[in-house]
Coordinates of C-alpha atoms and ligand atoms in Angstrom, one line a residue:
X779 CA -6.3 -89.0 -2.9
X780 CA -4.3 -86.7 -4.4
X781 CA -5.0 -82.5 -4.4
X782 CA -6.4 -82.2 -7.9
X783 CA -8.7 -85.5 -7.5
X784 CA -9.9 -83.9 -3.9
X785 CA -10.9 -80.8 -6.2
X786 CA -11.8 -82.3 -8.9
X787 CA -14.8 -84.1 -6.7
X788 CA -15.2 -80.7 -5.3
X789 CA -15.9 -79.1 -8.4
X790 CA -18.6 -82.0 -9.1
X791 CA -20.2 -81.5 -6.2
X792 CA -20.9 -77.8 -6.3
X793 CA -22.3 -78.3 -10.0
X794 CA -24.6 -80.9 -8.6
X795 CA -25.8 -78.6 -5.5
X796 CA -25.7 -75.4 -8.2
X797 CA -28.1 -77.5 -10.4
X798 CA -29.9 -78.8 -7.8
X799 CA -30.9 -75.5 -6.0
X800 CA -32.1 -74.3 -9.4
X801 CA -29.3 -71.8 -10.1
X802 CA -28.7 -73.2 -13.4
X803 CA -30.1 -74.8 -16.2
X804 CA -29.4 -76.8 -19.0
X805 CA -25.6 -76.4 -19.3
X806 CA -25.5 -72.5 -17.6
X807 CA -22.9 -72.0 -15.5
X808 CA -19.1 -72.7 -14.8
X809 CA -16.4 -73.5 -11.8
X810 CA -12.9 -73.6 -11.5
X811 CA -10.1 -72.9 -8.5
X812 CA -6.6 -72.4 -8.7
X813 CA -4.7 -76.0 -8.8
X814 CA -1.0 -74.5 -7.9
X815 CA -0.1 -71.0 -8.3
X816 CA 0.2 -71.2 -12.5
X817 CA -2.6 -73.9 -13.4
X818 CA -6.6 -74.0 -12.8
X819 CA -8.6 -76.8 -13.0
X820 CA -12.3 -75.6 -14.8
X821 CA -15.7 -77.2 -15.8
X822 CA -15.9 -77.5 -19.8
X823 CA -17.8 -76.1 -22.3
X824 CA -21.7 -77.3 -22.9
X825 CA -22.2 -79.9 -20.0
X826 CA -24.6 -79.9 -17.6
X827 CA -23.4 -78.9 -14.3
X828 CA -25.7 -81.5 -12.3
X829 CA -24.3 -84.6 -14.2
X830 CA -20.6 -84.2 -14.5
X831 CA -18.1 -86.2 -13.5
X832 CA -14.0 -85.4 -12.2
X833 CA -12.8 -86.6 -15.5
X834 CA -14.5 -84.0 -17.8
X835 CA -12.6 -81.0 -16.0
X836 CA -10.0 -78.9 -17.8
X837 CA -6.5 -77.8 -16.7
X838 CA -5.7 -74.4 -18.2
X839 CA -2.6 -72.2 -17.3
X840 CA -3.4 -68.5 -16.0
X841 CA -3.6 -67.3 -19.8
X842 CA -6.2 -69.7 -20.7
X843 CA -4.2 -71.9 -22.4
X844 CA -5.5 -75.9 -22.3
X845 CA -3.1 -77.8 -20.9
X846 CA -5.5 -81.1 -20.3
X847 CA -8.5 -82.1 -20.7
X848 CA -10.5 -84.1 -23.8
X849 CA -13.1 -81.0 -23.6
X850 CA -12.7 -77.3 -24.5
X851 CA -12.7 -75.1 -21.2
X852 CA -16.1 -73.0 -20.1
X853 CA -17.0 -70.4 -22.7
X854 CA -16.7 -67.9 -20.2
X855 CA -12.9 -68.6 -19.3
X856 CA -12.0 -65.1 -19.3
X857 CA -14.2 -64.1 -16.7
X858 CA -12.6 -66.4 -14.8
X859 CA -9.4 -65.3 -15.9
X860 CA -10.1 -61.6 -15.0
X861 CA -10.9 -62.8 -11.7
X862 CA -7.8 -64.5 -11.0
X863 CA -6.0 -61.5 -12.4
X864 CA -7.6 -59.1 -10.2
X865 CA -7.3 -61.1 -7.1
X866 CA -4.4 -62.8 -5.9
X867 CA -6.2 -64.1 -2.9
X868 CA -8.7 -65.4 -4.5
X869 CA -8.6 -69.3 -5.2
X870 CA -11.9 -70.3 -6.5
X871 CA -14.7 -68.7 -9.1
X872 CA -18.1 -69.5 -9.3
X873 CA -21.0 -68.0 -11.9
X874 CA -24.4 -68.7 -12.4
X875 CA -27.9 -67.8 -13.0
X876 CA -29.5 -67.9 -9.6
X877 CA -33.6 -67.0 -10.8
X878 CA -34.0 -64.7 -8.0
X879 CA -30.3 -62.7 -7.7
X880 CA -31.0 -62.7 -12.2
X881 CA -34.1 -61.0 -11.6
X882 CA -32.4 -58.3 -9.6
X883 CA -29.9 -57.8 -12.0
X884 CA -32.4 -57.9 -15.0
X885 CA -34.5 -55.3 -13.4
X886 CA -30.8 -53.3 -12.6
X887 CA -31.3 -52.9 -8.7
X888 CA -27.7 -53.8 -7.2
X889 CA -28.3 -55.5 -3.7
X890 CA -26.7 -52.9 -2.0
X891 CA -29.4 -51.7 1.0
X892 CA -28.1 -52.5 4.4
X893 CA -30.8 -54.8 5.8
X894 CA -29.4 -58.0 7.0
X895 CA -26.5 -57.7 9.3
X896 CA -24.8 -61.3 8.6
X897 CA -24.8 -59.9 4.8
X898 CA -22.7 -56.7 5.2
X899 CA -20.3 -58.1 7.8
X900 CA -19.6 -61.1 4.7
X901 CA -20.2 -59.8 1.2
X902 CA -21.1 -56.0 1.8
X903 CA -23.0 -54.8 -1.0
X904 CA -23.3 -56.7 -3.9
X905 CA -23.1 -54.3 -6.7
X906 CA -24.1 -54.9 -10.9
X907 CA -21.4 -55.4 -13.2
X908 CA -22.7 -53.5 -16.9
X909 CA -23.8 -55.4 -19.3
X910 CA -21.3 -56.9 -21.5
X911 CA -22.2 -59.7 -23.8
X912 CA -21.1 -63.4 -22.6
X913 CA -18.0 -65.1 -23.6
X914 CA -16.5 -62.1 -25.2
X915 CA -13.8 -60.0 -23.7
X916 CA -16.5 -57.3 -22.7
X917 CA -17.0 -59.4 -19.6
X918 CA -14.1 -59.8 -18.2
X919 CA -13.6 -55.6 -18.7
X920 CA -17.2 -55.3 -16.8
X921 CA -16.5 -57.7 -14.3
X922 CA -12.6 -55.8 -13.8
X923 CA -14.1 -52.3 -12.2
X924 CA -16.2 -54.3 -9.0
X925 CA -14.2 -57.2 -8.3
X926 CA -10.9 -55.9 -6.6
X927 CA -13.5 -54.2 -4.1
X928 CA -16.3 -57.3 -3.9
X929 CA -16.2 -61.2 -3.5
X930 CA -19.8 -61.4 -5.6
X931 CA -21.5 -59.4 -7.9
X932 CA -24.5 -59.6 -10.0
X933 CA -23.9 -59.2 -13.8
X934 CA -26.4 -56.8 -15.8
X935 CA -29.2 -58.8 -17.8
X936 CA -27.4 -62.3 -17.1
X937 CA -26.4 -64.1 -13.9
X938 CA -24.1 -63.3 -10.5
X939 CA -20.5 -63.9 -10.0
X940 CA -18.5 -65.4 -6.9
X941 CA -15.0 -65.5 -5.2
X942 CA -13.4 -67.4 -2.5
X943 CA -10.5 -68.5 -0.9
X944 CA -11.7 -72.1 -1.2
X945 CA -14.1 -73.6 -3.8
X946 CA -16.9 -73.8 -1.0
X947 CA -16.6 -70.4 0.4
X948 CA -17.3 -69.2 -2.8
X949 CA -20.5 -71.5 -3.7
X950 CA -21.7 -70.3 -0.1
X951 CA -21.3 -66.7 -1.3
X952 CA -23.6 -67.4 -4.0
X953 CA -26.0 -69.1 -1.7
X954 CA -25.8 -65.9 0.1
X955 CA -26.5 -63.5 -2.3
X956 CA -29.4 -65.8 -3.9
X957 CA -30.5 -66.1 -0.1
X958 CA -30.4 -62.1 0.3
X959 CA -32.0 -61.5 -3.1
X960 CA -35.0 -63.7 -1.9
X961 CA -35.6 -61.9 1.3
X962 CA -35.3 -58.5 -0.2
X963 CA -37.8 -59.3 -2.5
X964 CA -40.4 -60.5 -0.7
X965 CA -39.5 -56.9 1.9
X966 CA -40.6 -55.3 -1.0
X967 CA -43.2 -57.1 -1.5
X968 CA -44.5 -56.9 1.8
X969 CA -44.2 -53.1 0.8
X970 CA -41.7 -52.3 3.5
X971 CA -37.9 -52.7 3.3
X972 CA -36.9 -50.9 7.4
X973 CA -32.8 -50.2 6.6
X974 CA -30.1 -50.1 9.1
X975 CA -28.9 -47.1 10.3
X976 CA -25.6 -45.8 8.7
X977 CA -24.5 -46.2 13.1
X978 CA -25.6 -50.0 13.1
X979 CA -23.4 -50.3 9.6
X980 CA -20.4 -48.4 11.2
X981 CA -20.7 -51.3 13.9
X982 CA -21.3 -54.1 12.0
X983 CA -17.9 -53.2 10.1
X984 CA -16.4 -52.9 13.2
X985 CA -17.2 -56.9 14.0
X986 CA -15.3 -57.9 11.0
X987 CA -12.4 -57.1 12.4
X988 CA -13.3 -58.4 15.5
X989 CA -13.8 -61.5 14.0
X990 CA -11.4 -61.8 12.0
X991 CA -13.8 -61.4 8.6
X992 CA -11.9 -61.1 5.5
X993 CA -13.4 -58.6 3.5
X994 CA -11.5 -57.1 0.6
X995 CA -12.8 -53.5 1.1
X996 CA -14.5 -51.6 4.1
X997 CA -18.1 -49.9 3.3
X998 CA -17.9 -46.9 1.4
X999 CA -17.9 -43.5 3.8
X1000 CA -21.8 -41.9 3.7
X1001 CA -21.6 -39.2 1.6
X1002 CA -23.6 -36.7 3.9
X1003 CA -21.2 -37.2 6.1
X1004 CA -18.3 -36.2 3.5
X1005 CA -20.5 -33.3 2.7
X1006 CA -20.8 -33.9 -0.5
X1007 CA -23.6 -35.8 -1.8
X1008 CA -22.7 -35.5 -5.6
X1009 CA -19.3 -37.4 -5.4
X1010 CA -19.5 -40.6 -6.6
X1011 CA -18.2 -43.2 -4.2
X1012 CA -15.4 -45.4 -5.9
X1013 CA -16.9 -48.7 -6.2
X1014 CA -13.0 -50.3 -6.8
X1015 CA -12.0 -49.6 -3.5
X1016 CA -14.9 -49.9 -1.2
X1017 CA -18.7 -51.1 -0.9
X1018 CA -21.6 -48.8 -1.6
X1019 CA -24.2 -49.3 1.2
X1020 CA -27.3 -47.9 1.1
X1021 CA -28.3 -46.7 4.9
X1022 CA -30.3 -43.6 6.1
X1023 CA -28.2 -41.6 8.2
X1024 CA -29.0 -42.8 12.7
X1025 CA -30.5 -41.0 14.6
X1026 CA -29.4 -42.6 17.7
X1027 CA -31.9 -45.5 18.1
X1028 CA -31.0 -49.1 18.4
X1029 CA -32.9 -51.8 17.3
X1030 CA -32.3 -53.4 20.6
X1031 CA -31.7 -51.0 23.6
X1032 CA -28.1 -51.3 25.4
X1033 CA -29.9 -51.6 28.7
X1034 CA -33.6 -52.3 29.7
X1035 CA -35.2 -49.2 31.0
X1036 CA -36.9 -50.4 34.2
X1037 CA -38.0 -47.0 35.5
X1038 CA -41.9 -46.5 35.2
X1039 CA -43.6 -45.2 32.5
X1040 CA -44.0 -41.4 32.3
X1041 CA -47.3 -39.5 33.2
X1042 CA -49.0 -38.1 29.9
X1043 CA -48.1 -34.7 29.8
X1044 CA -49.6 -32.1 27.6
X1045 CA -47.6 -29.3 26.3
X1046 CA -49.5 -25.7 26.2
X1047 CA -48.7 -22.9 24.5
X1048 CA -45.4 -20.8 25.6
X1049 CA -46.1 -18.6 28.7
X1050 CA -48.4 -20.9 30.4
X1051 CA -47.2 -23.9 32.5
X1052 CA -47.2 -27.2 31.8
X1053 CA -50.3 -29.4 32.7
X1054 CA -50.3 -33.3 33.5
X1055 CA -53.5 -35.4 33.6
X1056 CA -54.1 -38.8 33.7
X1057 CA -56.6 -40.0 30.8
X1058 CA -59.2 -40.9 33.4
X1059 CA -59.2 -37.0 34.2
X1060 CA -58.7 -36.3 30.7
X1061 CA -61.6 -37.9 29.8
X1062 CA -63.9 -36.8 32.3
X1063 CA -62.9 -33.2 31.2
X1064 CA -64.3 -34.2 27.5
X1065 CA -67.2 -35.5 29.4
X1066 CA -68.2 -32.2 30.9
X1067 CA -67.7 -30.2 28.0
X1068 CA -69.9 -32.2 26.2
X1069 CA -72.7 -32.2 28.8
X1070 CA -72.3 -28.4 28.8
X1071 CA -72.6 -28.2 25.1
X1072 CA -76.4 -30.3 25.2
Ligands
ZN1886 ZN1 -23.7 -67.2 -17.6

């Protein structure tokens, strides 16, 4: 099997597991990945991503020009074209309407709140690319000020946008984000969303390195911290995370504490000293008082 035919299966496969998973319908959607350094191979116009098959795919050079192919490329071409601009190192695109990841981006909340580590060590924050309308060079403009900084995005009032450095790494990063989107929402419905601390981010960033994550731009500074809360962060060079500032506290303790529990101390006012009773005393104190009050 040749390169192309290896991708060209590839591409089929992640329509079919795109359609499958429900992050499309009808024809939404579109693929493509780098075939060389000057050509991409892309899924065509008005098909439905669940039923294709390797012939229908286009090969289009880095201008968009068709270069093969009995079917017009995707109608949103240039958005893929952007991407490829933008990022060198990226070798695949992926865009669909994942319902959950939509609804964020219909109701404008970017998934940017730090609350699952395996998310911010990958994607960071997933930020919301304004609306532009689809197809038309407004997309590709929109799409141009997050993606040197991001590897997926959600796009305002319409679906969410992936990179990778391989066709599946990007189809996983849209998993991810549709996975994270999920989770967040049912934290809020559950009426409680508990966020890392900006200390447990500052770690977690540290792990990428560590292990070697790629990610193309560290988490931006905390703004308390810069002492000045007005500033903007640049979302082009680095990921917004939202994180209340630590206060020390771990969600799991560095060592277990084995020593016993503290008595339960009382604290009086200034000037007189410090009493310590146990609540059996305690409560035979209440005890008397009340007797003496009958
Ligand atoms: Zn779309």
């Amino acid at each position: 099997m040749t390169t192309e035919s290896v991708l060209r299966a590839e591409i089929v496969e992640v329509g079919r597991r795109m359609y499958a998973r429900g992050y499309t319908a009808s024809n939404d959607g579109n693929i493509s990945v780098r075939l060389g350094d000057d050509r991409l191979l892309m899924t065509p116009r008005s098909v439905c991503k669940g039923f294709m098959t390797p012939d229908m795919m286009c090969v289009t050079d880095l201008n968009g020009k068709k270069l093969q192919g009995d079917r017009d490329p995707s109608s949103e071409m240039l958005m893929h074209l952007e991407v490829y601009r933008q990022r060198p190192d990226a070798r695949a695109v992926c865009h669909a309407h994942p319902p959950i990841a939509t609804g964020f981006a219909v109701a404008g909340i970017p998934l940017d709140r730090a609350v699952l580590a395996e998310v911010l060590t990958t994607l960071g924050s997933v930020p919301i690319a304004e609306y532009a309308t689809p197809s038309t060079p407004e997309l590709p403009a929109a799409v141009r000020k997050y993606v040197k900084a991001h590897d997926g995005m959600l796009l305002a009032n319409h679906g969410a946008l992936t990179l990778g450095t391989d066709l599946m790494s990007a189809y996983y990063k849209l998993e991810t984000i549709e996975h994270f989107a999920k989770i967040s929402l049912v934290a809020r419905l559950l009426g409680r969303e508990n966020l890392l601390a900006r200390e447990e981010v500052d770690r977690l960033q540290g792990l990428r390195n560590s292990y070697g994550i790629k990610a193309p731009a560290p988490i931006c500074p905390d703004p308390s911290v810069l002492g000045d809360l007005l500033a903007e962060p640049d979302q082009a060079s680095c990921q917004v995370v939202q994180s209340p500032a630590g206060d020390g506290r771990r969600l799991v303790p560095d060592s277990i504490d084995t020593r016993p529990a503290a008595p339960v101390t009382s604290s009086v006012p200034d000037g007189d000293e410090e009493i310590r009773l146990t609540y059996r005393e305690l409560s035979a104190l209440i005890e008397d008082a009340i007797r003496s009050l009958k």
